[in-house]
Coordinates of C-alpha atoms in Angstrom, one line a residue:
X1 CA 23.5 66.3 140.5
X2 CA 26.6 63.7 140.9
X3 CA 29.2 63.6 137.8
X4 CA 27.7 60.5 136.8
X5 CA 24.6 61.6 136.3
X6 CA 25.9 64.3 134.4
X7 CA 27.9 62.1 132.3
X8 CA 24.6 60.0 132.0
X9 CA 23.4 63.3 130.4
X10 CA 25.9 63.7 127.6
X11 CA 26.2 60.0 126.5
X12 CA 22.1 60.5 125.9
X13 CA 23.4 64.2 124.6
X14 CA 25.6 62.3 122.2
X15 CA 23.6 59.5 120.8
X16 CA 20.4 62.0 120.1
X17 CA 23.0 64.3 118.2
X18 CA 24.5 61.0 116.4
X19 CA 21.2 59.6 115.4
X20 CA 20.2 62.9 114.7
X21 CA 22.6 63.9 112.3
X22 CA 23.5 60.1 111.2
X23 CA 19.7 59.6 110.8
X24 CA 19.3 62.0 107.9
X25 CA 22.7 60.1 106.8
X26 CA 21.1 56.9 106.5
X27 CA 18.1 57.9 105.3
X28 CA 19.6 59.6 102.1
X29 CA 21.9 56.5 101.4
X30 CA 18.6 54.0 101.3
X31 CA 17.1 57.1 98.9
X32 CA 19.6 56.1 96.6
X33 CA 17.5 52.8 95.5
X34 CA 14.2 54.1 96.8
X35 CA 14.0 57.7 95.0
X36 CA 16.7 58.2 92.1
X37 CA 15.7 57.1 88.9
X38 CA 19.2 57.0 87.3
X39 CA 22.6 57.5 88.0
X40 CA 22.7 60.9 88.6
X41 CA 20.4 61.5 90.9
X42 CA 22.4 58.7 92.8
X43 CA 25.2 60.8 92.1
X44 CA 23.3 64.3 93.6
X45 CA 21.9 62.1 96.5
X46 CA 25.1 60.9 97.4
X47 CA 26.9 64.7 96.9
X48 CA 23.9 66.2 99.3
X49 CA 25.9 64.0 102.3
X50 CA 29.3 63.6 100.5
X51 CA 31.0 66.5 102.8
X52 CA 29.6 65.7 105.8
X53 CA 29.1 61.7 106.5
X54 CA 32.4 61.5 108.2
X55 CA 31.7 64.3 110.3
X56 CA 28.4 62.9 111.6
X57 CA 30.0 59.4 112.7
X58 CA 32.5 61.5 114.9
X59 CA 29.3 61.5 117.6
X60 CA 29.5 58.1 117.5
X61 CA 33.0 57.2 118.2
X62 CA 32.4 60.3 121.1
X63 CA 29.3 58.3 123.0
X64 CA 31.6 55.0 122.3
X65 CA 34.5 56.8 123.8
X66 CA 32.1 58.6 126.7
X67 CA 30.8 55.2 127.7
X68 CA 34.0 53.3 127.6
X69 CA 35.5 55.7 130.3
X70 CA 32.6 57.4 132.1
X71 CA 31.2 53.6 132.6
X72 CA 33.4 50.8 132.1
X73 CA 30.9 48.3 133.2
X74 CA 27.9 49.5 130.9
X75 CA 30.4 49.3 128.3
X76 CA 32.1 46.0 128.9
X77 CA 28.5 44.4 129.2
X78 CA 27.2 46.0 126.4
X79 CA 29.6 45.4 124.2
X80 CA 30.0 41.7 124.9
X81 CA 26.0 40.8 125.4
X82 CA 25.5 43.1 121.9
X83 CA 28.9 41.7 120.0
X84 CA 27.1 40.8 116.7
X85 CA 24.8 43.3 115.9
X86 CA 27.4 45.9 117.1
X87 CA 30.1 43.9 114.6
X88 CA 27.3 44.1 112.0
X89 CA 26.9 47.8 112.3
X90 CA 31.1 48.3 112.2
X91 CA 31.2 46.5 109.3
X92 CA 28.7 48.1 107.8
X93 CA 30.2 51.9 108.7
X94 CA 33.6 50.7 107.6
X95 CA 31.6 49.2 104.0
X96 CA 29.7 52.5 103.6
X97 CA 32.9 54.6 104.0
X98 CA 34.8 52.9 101.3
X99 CA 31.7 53.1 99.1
X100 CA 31.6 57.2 99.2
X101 CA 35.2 56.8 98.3
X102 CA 35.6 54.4 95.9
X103 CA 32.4 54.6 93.8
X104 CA 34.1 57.3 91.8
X105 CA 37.4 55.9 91.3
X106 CA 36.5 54.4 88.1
X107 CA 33.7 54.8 85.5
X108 CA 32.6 51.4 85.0
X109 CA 28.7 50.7 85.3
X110 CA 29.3 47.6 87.2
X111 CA 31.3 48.9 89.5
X112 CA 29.5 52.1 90.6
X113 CA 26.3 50.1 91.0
X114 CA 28.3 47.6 92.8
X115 CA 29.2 50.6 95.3
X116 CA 25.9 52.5 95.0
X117 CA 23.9 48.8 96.5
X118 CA 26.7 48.6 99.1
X119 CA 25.6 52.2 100.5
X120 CA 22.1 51.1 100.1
X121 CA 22.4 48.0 101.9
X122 CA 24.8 49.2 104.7
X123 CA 22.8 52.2 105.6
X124 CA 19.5 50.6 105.9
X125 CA 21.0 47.4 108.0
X126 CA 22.8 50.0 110.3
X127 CA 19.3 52.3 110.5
X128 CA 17.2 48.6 111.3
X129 CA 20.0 47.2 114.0
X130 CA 20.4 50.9 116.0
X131 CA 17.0 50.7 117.0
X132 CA 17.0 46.8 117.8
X133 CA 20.2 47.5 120.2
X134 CA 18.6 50.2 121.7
X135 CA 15.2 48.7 122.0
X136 CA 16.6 45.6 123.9
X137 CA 18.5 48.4 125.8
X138 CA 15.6 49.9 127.3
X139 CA 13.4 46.4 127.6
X140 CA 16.5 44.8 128.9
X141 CA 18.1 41.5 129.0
X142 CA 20.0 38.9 130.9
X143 CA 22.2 40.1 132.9
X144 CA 23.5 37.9 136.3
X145 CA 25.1 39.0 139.4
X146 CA 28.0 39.6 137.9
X147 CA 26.7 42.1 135.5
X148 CA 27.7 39.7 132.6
X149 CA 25.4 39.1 129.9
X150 CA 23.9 35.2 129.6
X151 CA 21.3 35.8 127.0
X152 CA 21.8 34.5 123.1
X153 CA 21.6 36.3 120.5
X154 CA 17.7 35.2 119.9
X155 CA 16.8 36.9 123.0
X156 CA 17.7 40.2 121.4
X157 CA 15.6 39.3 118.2
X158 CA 11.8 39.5 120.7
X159 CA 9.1 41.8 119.2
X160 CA 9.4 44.8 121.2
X161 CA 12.8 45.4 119.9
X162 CA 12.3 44.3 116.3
X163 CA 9.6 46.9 116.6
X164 CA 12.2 49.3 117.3
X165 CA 14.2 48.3 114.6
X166 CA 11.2 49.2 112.2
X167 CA 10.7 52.6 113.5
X168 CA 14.9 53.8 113.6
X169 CA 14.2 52.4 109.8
X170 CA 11.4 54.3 108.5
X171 CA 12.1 57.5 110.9
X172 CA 15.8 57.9 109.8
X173 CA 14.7 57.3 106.1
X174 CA 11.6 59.6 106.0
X175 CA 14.3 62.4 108.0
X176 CA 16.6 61.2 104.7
X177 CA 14.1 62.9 102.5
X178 CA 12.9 65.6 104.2
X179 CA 16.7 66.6 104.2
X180 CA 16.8 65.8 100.2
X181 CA 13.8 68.4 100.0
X182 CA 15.6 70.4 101.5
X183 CA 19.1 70.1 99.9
X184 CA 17.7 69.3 96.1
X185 CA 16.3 71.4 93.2
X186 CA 14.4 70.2 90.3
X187 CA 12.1 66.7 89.7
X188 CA 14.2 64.7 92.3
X189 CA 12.9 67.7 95.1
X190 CA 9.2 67.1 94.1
X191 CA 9.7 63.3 94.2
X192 CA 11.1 63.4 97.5
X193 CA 8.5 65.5 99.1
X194 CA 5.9 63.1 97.6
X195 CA 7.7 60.4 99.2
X196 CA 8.3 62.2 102.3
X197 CA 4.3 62.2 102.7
X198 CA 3.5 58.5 102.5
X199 CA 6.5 57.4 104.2
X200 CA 5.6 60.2 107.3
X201 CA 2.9 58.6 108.0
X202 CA 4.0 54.8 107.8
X203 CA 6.4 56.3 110.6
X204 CA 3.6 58.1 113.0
X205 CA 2.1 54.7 113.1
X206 CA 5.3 52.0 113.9
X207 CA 6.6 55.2 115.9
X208 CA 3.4 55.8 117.8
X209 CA 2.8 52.3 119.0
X210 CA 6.4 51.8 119.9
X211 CA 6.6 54.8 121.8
X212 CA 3.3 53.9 123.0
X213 CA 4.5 50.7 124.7
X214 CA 7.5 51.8 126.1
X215 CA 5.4 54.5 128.2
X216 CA 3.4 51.4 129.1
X217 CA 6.0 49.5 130.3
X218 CA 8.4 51.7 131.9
X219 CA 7.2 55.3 131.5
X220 CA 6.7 58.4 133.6
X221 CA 5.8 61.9 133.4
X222 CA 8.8 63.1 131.9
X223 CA 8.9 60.4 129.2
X224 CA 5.1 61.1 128.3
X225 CA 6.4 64.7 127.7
X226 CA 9.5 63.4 125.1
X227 CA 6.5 61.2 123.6
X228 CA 4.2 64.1 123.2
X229 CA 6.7 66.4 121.6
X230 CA 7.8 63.5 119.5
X231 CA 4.1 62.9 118.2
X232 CA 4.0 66.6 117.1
X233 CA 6.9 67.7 115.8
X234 CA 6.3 64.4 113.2
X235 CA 2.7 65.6 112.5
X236 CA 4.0 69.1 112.0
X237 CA 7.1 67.8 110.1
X238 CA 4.8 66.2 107.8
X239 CA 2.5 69.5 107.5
X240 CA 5.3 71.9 106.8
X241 CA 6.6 69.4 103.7
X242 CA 3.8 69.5 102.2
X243 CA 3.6 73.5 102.5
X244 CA 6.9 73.9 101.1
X245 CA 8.4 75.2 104.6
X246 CA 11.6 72.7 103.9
X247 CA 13.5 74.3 106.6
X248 CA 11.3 73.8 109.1
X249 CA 10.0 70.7 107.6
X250 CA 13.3 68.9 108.4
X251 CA 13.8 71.1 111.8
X252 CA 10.7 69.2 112.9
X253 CA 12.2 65.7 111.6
X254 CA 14.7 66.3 114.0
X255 CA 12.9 67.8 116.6
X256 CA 11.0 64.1 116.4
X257 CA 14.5 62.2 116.5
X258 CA 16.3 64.0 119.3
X259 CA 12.3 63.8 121.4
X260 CA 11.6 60.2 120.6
X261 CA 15.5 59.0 121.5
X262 CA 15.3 61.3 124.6
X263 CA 12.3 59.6 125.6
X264 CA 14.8 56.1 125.6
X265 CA 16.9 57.7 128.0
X266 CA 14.3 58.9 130.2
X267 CA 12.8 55.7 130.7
X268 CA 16.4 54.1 131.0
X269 CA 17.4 56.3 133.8
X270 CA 19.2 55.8 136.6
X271 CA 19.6 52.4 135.1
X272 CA 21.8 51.9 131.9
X273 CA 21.0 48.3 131.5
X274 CA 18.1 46.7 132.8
X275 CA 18.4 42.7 134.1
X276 CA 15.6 40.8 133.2
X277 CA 16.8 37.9 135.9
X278 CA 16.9 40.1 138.5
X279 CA 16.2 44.1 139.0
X280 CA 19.3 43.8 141.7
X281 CA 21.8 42.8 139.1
X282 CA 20.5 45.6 136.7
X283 CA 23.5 48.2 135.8
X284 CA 22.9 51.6 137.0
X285 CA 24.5 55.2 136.4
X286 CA 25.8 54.3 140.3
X287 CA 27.1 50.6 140.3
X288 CA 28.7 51.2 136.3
X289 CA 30.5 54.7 136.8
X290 CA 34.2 55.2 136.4
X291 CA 35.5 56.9 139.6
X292 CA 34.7 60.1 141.0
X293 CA 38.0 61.3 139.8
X294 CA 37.7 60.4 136.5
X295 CA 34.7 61.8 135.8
X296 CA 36.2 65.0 136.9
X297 CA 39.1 65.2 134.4
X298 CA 36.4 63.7 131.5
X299 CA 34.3 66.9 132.3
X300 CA 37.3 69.6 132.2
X301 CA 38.1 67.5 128.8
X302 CA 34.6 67.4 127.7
X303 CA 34.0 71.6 128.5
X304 CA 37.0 72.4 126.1
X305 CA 37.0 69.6 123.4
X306 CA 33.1 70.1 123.1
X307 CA 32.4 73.5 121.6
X308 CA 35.5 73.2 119.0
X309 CA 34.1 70.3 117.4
X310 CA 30.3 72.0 117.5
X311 CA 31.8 75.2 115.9
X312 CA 34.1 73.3 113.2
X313 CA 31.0 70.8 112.5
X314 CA 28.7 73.9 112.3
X315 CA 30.7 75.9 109.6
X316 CA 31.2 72.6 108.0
X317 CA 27.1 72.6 107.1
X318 CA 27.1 76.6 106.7
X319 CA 29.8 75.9 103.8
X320 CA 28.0 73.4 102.1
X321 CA 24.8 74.6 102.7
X322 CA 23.2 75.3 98.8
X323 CA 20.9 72.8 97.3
X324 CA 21.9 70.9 94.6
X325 CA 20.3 69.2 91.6
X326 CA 21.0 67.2 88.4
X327 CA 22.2 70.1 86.4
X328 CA 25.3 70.7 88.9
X329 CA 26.6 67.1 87.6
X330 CA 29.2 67.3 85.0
X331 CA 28.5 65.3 82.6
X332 CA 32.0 63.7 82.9
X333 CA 30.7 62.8 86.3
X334 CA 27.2 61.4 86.2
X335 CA 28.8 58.0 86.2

C-alpha cells in the first residue's frame, strides 16, 4: 500500500471518529429543545457533554489539518467548491462554543434561553450540512480539467445529498439520546429511551434508502459489507435500548455511525472527488497527494502525536464517566 493510500485511510479514520464522537455531540444539543421539559434538564443535558465537546471537535480540525497537507488539491477544491456550507458549519462551531460558555455567565431567563436556542439551532444546522457535504462528496460535482470546482451552490442542494443531510440529522440525534440513556438517571432517562425508539426507526428508514442508493450507484462488495453492518448494529442498537442494555445500546449507535460513514469512503475510494463533467478530471488519492516525502514525515508525526491524544481523550470520558440527573443541579444553578 503507497503512503497515500494510507493517508487516505486515516482522513476516513478521522472523520468516522469525528462524526462519531461529534454525532452524539450534536444529537444531545438538539435534545435540549426536543426532550427537556424545563431548564434543568437543559442544564443536565448540556452538563452530560459539557467536559468533553471541545475535545471531540479536535478530530475535526485533525482530518482538516490531514487533508490540507496529505492532499493539497482535495483540499483546495473542496474547500473552495464547498465555501458556504463549510462557512455555515464554522460559524455555527464557533456559535455553539460560546453558548456552552456563556449561557452560565448570568442568570437571566432571557438570556440562557437565548443561548440554550443557539446550541439547539447550531447543532442541528451543523448535523443537516455534514451529511449534505459529504453526500455531494461521494455523488460528486463539477469539477474541470483543472480540478477547480464550476458548479453553484444549487448544484450541491440535488436530492441525493439533501437525503444525506436527513439521515446525518436523525442518526446523530437518535445516537444523542441513546448517549443521554446512557449518561442520565431519573424521568429525563425514561424519556429519552422512549424517544430513542421512535426516532431509531425514522433513521433505519432515511438511512436504509440512502445507503441503499449509494450501493446502487457506486457500490461494491466491500461497501455492501459497511451497509450490512450498518443495518444491524441500528436494529440491534434499537433492541438493546429498549432492554435496558444502555451500554451496549449506544456501542451499537456507534458501531452504525463509524459502518455507515465507512461505507462513504469505500465507495469514494481511490477517488476523493468525483467530476461529474468528466471521470478524467475526477481527483484521486494519486493526482491530489502531497509528495512522497511529505507523506513520510506526516506518518512519523501522525505514529507519535496519535496515541497521546487517544489516551488523554480516553481518561478524559473515564473521569467523567457517572450519569447524571436533575437532583445533581444545585439549585443556585438550574438557571
Amino acid at each position: 500500500m503507497e503512503l497515500h493510500d494510507v493517508w487516505f485511510v486515516l482522513i476516513a479514520v478521522l472523520w468516522i471518529g469525528y462524526f462519531f464522537l461529534e454525532g452524539f455531540d450534536f444529537g444531545v444539543g438538539i435534545l435540549t429543545k426536543l426532550l427537556a421539559r424545563d431548564r434543568t434538564e437543559r442544564r443536565v443535558l448540556i452538563n452530560t457533554i459539557g467536559p468533553v465537546w471541545d475535545g471531540n471537535e479536535v478530530w475535526l480540525i485533525t482530518a482538516g489539518g490531514a487533508t490540507f497537507a496529505a492532499f493539497p488539491e482535495w483540499y483546495a477544491t473542496l474547500f473552495s467548491g464547498f465555501y458556504l456550507p463549510l462557512l455555515v458549519i464554522l460559524l455555527c462551531l464557533i456559535v455553539r462554543g460560546v453558548a456552552f460558555e456563556y449561557r452560565a455567565k448570568r442568570p437571566g431567563e432571557r438570556w440562557q434561553r437565548n443561548w440554550e436556542s443557539a446550541l439547539f439551532w447550531t447543532s442541528l444546522i451543523s448535523a443537516f450540512l455534514w451529511g449534505v457535504i459529504f453526500g455531494n462528496i461521494v455523488r460528486g460535482v463539477k469539477i474541470d480539467r483543472h480540478f477547480e470546482y464550476v458548479g453553484g451552490i444549487g448544484d450541491l442542494l440535488n436530492p441525493y445529498a439533501l437525503l444525506g443531510g436527513l439521515v446525518t440529522l436523525t442518526l446523530f440525534t437518535f445516537h444523542g439520546t441513546v448517549f443521554t440513556v446512557l449518561k442520565t438517571v431519573g424521568d429525563i432517562r425514561e424519556r429519552a429511551r422512549r424517544l430513542a425508539l421512535m426516532l431509531g426507526l425514522v433513521t433505519a428508514v432515511l438511512a436504509l434508502t440512502f445507503l441503499l442508493w449509494t450501493q446502487a450507484a457506486h457500490g461494491d462488495d466491500t461497501s455492501l459489507v459497511a451497509l450490512i453492518v450498518a443495518v444491524l448494529a441500528l436494529l440491534a442498537a434499537l433492541a438493546l435500548n429498549q432492554a435496558g442494555r444502555d451500554g451496549w445500546a449506544f456501542a451499537l449507535s456507534g458501531l452504525t455511525v463509524v459502518a455507515a460513514v465507512a461505507m462513504l469512503f469505500l465507495t469514494l475510494f481511490p477517488q476523493v472527488m468525483p467530476s461529474l463533467l468528466n471521470a478524467d478530471w475526477s481527483l484521486t488519492v494519486t493526482n491530489a497527494s502531497s509528495t512522497h516525502y511529505t507523506l513520510k514525515i506526516m506518518t512519523w508525526c501522525a505514529g507519535i502525536a496519535t496515541p497521546i491524544i487517544l489516551l488523554y481523550q480516553g481518561w478524559t470520558y473515564w473521569v467523567f464517566r457517572k450519569r447524571i440527573g436533575t437532583q445533581h443541579i444545585a439549585p443556585d444553578t438550574a438557571h
